[in-house]
Coordinates of C-alpha atoms and ligand atoms in Angstrom, one line a residue:
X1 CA -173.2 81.2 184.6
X2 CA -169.5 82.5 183.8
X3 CA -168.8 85.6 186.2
X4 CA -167.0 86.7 183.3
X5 CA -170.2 87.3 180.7
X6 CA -171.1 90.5 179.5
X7 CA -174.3 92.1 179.1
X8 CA -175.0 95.2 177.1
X9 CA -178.6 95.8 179.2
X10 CA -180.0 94.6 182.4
X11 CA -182.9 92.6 180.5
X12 CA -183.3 89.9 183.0
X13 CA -182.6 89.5 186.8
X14 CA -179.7 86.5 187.9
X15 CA -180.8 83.3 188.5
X16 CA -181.2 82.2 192.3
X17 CA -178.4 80.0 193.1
X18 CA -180.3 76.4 194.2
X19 CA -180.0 75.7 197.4
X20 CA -179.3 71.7 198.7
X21 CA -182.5 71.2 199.2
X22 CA -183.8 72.6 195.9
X23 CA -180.8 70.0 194.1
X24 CA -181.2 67.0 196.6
X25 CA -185.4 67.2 195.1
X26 CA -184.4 67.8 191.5
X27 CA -182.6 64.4 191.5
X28 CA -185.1 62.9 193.2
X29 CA -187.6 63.9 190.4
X30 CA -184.7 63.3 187.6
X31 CA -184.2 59.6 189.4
X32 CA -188.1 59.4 189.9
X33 CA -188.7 60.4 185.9
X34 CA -186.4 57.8 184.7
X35 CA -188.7 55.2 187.0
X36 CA -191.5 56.1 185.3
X37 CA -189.9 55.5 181.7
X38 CA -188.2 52.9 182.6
X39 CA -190.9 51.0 185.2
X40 CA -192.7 49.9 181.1
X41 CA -189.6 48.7 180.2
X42 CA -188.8 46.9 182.9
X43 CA -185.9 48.2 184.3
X44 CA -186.4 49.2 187.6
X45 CA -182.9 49.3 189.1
X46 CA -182.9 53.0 187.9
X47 CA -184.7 54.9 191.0
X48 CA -183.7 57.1 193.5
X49 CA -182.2 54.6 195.9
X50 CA -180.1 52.8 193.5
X51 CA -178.4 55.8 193.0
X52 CA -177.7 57.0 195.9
X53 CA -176.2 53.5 196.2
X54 CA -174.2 54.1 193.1
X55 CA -173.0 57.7 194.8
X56 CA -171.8 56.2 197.6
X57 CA -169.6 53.5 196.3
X58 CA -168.0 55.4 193.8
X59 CA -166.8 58.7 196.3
X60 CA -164.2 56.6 198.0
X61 CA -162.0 55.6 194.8
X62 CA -160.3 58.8 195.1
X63 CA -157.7 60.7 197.2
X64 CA -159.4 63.9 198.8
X65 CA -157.9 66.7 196.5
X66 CA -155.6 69.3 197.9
X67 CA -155.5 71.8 195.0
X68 CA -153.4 74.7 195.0
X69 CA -155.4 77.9 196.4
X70 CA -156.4 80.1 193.5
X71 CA -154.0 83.2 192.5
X72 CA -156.1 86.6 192.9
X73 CA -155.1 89.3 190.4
X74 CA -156.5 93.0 191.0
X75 CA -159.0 94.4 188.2
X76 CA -157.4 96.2 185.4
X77 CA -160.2 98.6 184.2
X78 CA -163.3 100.7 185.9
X79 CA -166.4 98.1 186.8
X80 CA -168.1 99.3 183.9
X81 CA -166.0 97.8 181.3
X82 CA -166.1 93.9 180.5
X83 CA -165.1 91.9 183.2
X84 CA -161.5 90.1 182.8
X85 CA -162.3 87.9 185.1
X86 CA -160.0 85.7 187.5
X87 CA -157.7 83.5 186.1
X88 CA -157.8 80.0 186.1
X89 CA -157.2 77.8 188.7
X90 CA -156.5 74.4 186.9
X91 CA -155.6 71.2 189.0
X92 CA -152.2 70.3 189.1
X93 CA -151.7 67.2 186.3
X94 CA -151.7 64.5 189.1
X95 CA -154.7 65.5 190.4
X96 CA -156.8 65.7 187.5
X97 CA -159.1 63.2 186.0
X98 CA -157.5 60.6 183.9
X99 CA -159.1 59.8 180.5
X100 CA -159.0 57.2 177.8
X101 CA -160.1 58.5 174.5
X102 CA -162.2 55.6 172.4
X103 CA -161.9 56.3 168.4
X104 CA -159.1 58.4 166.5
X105 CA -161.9 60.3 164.2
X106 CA -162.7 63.6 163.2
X107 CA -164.0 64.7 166.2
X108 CA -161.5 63.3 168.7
X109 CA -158.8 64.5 166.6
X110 CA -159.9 68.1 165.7
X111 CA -161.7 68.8 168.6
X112 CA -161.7 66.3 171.7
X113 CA -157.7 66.1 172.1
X114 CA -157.3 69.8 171.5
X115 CA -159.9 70.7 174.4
X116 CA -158.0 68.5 176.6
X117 CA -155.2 71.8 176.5
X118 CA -158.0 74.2 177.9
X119 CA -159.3 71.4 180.5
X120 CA -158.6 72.3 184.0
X121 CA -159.9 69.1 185.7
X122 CA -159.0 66.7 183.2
X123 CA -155.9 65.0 181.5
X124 CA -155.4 62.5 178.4
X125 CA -154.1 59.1 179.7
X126 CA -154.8 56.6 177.1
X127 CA -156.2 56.2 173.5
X128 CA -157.9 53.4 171.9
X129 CA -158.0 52.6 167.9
X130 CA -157.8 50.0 165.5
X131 CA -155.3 51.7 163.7
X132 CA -151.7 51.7 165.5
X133 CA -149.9 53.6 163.5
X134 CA -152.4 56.2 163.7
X135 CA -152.5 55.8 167.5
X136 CA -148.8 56.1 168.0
X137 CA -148.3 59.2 165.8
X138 CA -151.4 60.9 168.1
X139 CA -149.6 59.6 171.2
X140 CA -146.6 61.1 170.6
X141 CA -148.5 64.5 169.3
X142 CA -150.1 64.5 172.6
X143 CA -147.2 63.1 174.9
X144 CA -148.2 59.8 175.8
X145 CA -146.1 56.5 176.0
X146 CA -146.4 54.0 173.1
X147 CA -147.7 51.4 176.2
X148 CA -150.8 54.5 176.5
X149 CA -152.2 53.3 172.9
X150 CA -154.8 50.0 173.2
X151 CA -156.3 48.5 170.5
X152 CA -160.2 47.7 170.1
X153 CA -159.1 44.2 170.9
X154 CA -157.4 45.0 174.2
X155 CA -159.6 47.6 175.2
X156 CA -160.6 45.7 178.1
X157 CA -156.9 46.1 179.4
X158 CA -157.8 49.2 180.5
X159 CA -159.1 47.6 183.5
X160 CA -155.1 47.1 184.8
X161 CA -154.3 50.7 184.4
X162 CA -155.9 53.0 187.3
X163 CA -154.5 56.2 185.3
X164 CA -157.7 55.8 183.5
X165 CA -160.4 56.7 185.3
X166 CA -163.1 57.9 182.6
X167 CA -163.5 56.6 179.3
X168 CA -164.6 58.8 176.5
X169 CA -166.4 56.8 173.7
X170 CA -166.4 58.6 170.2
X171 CA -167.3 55.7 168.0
X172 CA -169.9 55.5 165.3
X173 CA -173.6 55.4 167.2
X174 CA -174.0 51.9 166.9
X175 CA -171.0 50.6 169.1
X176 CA -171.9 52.8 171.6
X177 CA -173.0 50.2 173.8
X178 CA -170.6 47.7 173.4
X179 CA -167.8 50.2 174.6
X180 CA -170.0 51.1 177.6
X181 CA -170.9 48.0 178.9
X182 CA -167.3 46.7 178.3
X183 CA -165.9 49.7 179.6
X184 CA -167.9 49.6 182.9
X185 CA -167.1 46.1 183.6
X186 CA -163.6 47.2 183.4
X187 CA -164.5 49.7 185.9
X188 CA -164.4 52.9 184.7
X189 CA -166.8 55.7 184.1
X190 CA -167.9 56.2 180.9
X191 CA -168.3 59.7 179.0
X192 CA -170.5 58.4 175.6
X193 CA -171.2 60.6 172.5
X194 CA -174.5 61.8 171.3
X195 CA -176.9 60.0 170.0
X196 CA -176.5 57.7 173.2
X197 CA -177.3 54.5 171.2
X198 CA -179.2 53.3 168.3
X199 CA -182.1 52.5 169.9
X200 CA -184.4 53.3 173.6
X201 CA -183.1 49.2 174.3
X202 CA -179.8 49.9 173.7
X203 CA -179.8 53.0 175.7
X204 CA -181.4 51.0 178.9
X205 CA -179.0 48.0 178.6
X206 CA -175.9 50.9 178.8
X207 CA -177.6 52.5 182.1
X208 CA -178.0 49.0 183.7
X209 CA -174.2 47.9 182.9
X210 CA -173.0 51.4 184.1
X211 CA -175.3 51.4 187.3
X212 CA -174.5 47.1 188.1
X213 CA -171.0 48.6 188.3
X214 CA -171.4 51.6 190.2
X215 CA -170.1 53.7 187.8
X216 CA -171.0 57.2 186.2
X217 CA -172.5 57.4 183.2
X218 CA -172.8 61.2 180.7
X219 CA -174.1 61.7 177.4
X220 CA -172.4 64.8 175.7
X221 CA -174.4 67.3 175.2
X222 CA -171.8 69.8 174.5
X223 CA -174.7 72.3 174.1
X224 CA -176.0 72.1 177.7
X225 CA -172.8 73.2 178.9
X226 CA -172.6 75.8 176.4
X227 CA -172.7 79.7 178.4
X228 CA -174.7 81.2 175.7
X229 CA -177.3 78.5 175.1
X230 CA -177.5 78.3 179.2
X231 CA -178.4 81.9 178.8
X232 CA -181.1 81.6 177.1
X233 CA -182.5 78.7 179.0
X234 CA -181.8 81.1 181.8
X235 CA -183.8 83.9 180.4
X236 CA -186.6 81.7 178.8
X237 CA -186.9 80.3 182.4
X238 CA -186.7 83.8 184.4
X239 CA -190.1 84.8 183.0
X240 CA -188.8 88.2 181.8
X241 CA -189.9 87.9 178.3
X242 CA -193.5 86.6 179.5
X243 CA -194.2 82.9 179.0
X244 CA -192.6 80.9 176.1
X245 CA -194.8 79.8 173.2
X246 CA -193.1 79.0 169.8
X247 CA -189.7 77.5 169.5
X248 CA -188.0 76.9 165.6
X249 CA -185.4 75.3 165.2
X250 CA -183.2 73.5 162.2
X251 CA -180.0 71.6 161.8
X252 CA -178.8 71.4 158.3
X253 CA -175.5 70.3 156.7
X254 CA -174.1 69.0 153.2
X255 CA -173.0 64.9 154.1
X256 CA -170.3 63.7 151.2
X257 CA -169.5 60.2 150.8
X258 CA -172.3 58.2 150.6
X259 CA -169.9 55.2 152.0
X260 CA -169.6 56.7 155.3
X261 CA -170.6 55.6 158.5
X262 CA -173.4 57.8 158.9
X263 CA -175.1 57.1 155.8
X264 CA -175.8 53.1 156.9
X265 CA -178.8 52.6 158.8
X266 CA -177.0 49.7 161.0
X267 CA -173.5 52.0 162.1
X268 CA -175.8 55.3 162.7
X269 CA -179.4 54.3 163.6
X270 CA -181.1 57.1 161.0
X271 CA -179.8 59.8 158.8
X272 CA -180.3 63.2 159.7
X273 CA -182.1 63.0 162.9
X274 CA -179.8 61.2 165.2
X275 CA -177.0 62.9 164.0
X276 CA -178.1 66.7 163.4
X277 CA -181.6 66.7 164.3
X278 CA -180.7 65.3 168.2
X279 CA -179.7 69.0 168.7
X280 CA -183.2 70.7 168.0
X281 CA -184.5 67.9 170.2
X282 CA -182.8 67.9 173.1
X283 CA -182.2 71.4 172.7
X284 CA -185.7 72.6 173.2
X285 CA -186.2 70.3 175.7
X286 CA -183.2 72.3 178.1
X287 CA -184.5 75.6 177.3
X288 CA -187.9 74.5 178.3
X289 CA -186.9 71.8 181.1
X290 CA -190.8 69.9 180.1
X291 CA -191.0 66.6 178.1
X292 CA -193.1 66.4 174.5
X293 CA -196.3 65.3 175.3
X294 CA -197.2 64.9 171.2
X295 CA -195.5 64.6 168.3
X296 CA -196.0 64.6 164.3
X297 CA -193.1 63.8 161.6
X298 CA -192.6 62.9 158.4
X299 CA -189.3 62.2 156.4
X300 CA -188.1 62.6 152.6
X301 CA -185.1 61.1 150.8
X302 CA -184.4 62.7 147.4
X303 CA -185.2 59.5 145.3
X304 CA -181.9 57.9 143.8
X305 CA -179.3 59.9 145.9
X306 CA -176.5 57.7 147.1
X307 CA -176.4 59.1 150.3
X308 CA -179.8 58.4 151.6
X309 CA -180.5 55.1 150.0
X310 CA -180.4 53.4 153.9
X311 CA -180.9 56.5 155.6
X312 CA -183.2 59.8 155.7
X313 CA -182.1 63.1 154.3
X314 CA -184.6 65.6 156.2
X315 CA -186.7 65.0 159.3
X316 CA -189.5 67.5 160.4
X317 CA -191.4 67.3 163.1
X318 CA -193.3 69.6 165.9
X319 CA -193.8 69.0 169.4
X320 CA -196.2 70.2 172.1
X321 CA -195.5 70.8 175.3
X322 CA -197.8 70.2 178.4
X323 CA -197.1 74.1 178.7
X324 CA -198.6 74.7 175.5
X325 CA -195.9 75.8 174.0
X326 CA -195.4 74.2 170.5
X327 CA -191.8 73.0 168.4
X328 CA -191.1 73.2 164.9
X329 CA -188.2 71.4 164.2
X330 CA -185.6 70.1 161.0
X331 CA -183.1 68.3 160.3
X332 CA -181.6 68.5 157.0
X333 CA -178.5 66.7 155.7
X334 CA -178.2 68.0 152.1
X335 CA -178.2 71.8 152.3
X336 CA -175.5 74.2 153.1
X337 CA -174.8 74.7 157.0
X338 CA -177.9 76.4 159.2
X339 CA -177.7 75.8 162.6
X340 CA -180.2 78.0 164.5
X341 CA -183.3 78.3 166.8
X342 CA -185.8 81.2 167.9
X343 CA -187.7 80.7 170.6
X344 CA -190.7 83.1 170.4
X345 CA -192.0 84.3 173.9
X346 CA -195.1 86.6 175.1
X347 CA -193.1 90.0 175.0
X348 CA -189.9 89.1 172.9
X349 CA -187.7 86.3 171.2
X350 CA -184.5 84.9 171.6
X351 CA -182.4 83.7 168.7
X352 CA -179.1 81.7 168.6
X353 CA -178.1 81.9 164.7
X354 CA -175.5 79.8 164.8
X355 CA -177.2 77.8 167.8
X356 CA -175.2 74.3 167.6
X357 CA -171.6 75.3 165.8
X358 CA -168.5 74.4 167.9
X359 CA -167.2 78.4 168.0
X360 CA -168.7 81.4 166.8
X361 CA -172.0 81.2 168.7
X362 CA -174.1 84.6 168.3
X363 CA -177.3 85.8 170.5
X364 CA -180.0 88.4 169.5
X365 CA -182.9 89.0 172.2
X366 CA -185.7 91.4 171.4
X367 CA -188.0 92.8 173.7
X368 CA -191.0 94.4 173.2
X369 CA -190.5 98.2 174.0
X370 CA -193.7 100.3 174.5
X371 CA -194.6 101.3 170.6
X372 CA -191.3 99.5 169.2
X373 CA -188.8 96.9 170.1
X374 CA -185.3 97.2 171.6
X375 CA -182.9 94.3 169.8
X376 CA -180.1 93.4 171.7
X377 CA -176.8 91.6 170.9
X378 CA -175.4 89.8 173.8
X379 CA -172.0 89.2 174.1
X380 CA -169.9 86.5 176.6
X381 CA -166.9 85.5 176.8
X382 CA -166.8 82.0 174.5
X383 CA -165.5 78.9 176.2
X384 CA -164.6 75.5 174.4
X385 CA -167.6 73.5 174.6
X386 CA -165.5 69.9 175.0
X387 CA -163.1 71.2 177.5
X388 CA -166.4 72.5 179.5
X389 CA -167.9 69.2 179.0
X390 CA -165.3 66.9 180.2
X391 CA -164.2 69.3 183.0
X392 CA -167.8 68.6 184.1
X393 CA -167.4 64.7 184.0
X394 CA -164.2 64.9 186.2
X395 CA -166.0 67.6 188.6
X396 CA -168.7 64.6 189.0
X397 CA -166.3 61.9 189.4
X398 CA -164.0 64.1 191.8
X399 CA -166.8 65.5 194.0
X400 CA -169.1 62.3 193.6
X401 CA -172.1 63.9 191.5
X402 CA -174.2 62.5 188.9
X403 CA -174.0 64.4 185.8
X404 CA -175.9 67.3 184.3
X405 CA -176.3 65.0 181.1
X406 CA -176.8 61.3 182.6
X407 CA -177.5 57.9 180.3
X408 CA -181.5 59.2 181.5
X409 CA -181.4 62.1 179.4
X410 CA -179.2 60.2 176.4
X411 CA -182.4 57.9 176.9
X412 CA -184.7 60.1 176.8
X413 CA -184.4 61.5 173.8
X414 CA -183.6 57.8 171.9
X415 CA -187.6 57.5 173.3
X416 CA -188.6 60.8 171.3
X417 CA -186.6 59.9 168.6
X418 CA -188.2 56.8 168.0
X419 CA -192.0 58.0 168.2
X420 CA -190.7 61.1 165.6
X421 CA -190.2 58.3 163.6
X422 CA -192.9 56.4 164.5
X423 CA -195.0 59.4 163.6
X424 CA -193.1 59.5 159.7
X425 CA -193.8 55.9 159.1
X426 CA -197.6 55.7 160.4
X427 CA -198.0 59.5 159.3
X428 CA -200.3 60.2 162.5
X429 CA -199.4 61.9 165.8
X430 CA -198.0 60.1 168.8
X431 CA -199.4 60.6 172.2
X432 CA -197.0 60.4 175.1
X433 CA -197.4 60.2 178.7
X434 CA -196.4 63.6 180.4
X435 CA -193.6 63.5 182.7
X436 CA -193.7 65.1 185.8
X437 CA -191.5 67.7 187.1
X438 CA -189.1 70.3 185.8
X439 CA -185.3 69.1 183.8
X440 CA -186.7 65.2 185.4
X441 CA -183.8 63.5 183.3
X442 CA -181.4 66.0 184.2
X443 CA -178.7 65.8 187.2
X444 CA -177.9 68.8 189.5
X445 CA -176.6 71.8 187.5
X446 CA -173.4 72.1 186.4
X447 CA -171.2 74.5 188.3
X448 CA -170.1 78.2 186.6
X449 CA -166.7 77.8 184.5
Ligands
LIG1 P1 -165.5 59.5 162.4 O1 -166.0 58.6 161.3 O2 -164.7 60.7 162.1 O3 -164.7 58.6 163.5 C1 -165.1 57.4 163.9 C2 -164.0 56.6 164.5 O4 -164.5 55.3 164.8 C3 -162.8 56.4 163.5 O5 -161.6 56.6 164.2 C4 -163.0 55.0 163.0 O6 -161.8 54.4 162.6 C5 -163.6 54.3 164.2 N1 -164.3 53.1 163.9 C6 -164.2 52.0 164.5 N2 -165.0 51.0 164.0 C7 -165.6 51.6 163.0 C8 -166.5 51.1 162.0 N3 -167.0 49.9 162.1 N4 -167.0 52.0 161.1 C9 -166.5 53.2 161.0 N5 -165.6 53.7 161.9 C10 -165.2 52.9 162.9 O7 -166.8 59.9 163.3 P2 -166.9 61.2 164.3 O8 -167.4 62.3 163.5 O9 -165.7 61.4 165.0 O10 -168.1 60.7 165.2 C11 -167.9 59.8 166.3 C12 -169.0 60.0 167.3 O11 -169.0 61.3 167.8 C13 -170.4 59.7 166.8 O12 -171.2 59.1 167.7 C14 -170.9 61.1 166.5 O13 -172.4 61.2 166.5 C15 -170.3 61.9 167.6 N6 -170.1 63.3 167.2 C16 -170.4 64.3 168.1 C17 -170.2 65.6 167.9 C18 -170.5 66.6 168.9 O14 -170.5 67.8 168.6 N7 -170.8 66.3 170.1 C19 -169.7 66.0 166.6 C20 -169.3 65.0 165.7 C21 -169.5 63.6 166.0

């Protein structure tokens, strides 16, 4: 966690720092977990030694780094007030991690490029659209040359420029894969947005491409970054509210034109689950670390609405957990903006209302308190999710470490999504076979901002 957080009580205790052992077994169970989905599938390159494999030829493609040493400032105020903190200690520009930005759309341009001003590990190299005007009026915005701006149809040209080290794909879901597999041949990394794909297939062909060319692979899961939604996996996980049980959890927001991308089955894969709905699921699944060992959905369309004429509006479904504890989740793509879970535990609850926002995230834990309850509002300090997010893809490709969020997890949850659908369309719960091990699809844990 940020050093800098506050906390208005002592609820729960820190959580032990993992040794290398403790790390060096979780990927061997993540690597192991992703056998066992994939060994049905037939794609057993992903295991443990293929990895390592993968590891090892990617750490020499860069200089050793020789960052400046951090400045030290004294504290300001008594050690009772809000920490300040340290302040940052950013790699100089050369030394960060170069990236190529795939897609000039909403989210690259209002969020994505921004964050790149708070990244300390990570710089904007190149950008890639099918729109040149567009892509030189950006460049210039964000100081890159006119040669810095590739079309879709010379994206493999990025191959000749070594500036680029990462590319970040931001495309509607369905091209996904053909930017991965095109961009790993050209031998970079690839960062990909959630949902990883359109499909579990689709998802296992991008791991294979990444892994035949030894390069990283991360799914985006802003969320997992996130310091207040790692706090409450934290304080789920610590036991200090007794064991979990319940979890609700929605993702609801008003789509407009009925012509956009997301509304057409082929471009997004689904309506409101994929999109929104990906957030409850792979949500709960950090908090808890387990895997869904049932599931039952069902889906509505409000009959004659443009928008979901190829795609669904809302998506419910609940999940159990080998633990026993049990999901309740939404997704809802015609009703104002709700963004929230509680997860309900033995002695208390902890509720993120917003939950999935970019900014403005807000926490309330309450605790069980002899004849009452003590309700607490926890504050930390905010951090921009993308900037945390890519600073942790450059940390991986500088320091040769899989990511927190690899193309296992992005898979993962492309599996899930198609048995909640599977569940909807045959309107009877899906068994699945219980994965072993704690966070399995997960990499080690990101390190503190
Ligand atoms: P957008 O529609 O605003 O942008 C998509 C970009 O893709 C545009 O620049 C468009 O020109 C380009 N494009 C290329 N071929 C296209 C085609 N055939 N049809 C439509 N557009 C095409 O979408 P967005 O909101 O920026 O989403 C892009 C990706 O980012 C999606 O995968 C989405 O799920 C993901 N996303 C993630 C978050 C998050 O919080 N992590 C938030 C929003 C979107």
């Amino acid at each position: 966690m940020n050093s800098n957080e506050h906390t208005t009580n002592s609820l729960v205790e820190t959580q032990p720092t993992l040794s290398a052992d403790e790390l060096t077994r979780r990927r061997f169970l993540g690597a192991a977990g992703a056998t066992a989905i994939a060994a049905g599938a037939g794609l057993g390159a992903l295991d443990a030694t293929a990895e390592v494999a993968n590891a090892q030829a990617t750490s020499s493609a860069r200089a050793p780094l020789q960052p400046p040493p951090p400045v030290r400032l004294p504290p300001l105020s008594t050690p009772t007030e809000k920490a300040e903190g340290q302040p940052p200690a950013p790699l100089p520009p050369s030394q960060r991690v170069g990236y190529a930005i795939v897609g000039l759309g909403h989210l690259t341009l209002n969020e994505i490029l921004p964050a790149f001003g708070e990244c300390k590990m990570s710089r904007l190299v190149a950008l890639v659209t099918g729109e040149r005007e567009k892509g030189l009026t950006v460049a210039r915005q964000y100081g890159l040359e006119a040669s810095a701006v590739y079309s879709y149809a010379d994206y493999d040209r990025l191959r000749d420029n070594p500036a680029v080290e990462v590319i970040y794909i931001v495309l509607p879901n369905s091209m996904h894969e053909e930017y991965t597999v095109r961009g790993a041949k050209a031998g970079k990394h690839i960062l990909c947005e959630k949902p990883m794909a359109t499909s579990s297939a689709s998802a296992k062909r991008m791991i294979q491409a990444c892994q035949a060319a030894n390069r990283k692979l991360m799914i985006a899961y802003r969320i997992q970054y996130e310091p207040y939604n790692r706090e409450a996996r934290r304080i789920i996980r610590s036991g200090a509210l007794g064991k979990a049980k319940l979890m609700e959890t929605i993702n609801g927001q008003a789509q407009g034109d009925p012509n956009q991308w997301r509304q057409k089955k082929a471009l997004a894969g689904g309506g409101s689950l994929p999109d929104i709905g990906l957030y409850c699921l792979n949500t709960t699944r950090f908090l808890l670390g387990e895997e869904p060992i049932e599931i039952m959905a069902s889906t509505y369309s409000t009959p004659g609405d443009p928008r979901f004429k190829e795609v669904e509006e809302n998506c419910l479904w609940q999940m159990r957990f080998p633990s026993g504890v049990q999901a309740n989740c939404a997704a809802a793509y015609a009703t104002h903006n709700s963004k929230r879970y509680r997860m309900h535990l033995e002695t208390g609850w902890i509720e993120m209302s917003p939950a999935y926002f970019y900014t403005g995230l807000r926490m309330e834990i309450a605790r069980a308190e002899g004849k009452s309850e003590r309700i607490e509002n926890r504050q930390l300090n905010p951090e921009n999710q993308f900037a945390t997010e890519i600073d942790h893809m450059s940390d991986c490709v500088i320091h040769n470490k899989t990511p927190f969020t690899p193309g296992e997890e992005g898979l993962q949850d492309q599996i899930l999504m198609e048995a909640i659908y599977r569940s909807a369309r045959e309107g009877k719960s899906i068994s699945l076979a219980p994965v072993p091990g704690r966070d399995a699809f997960r990499g080690p844990e990101p390190k503190a901002g």
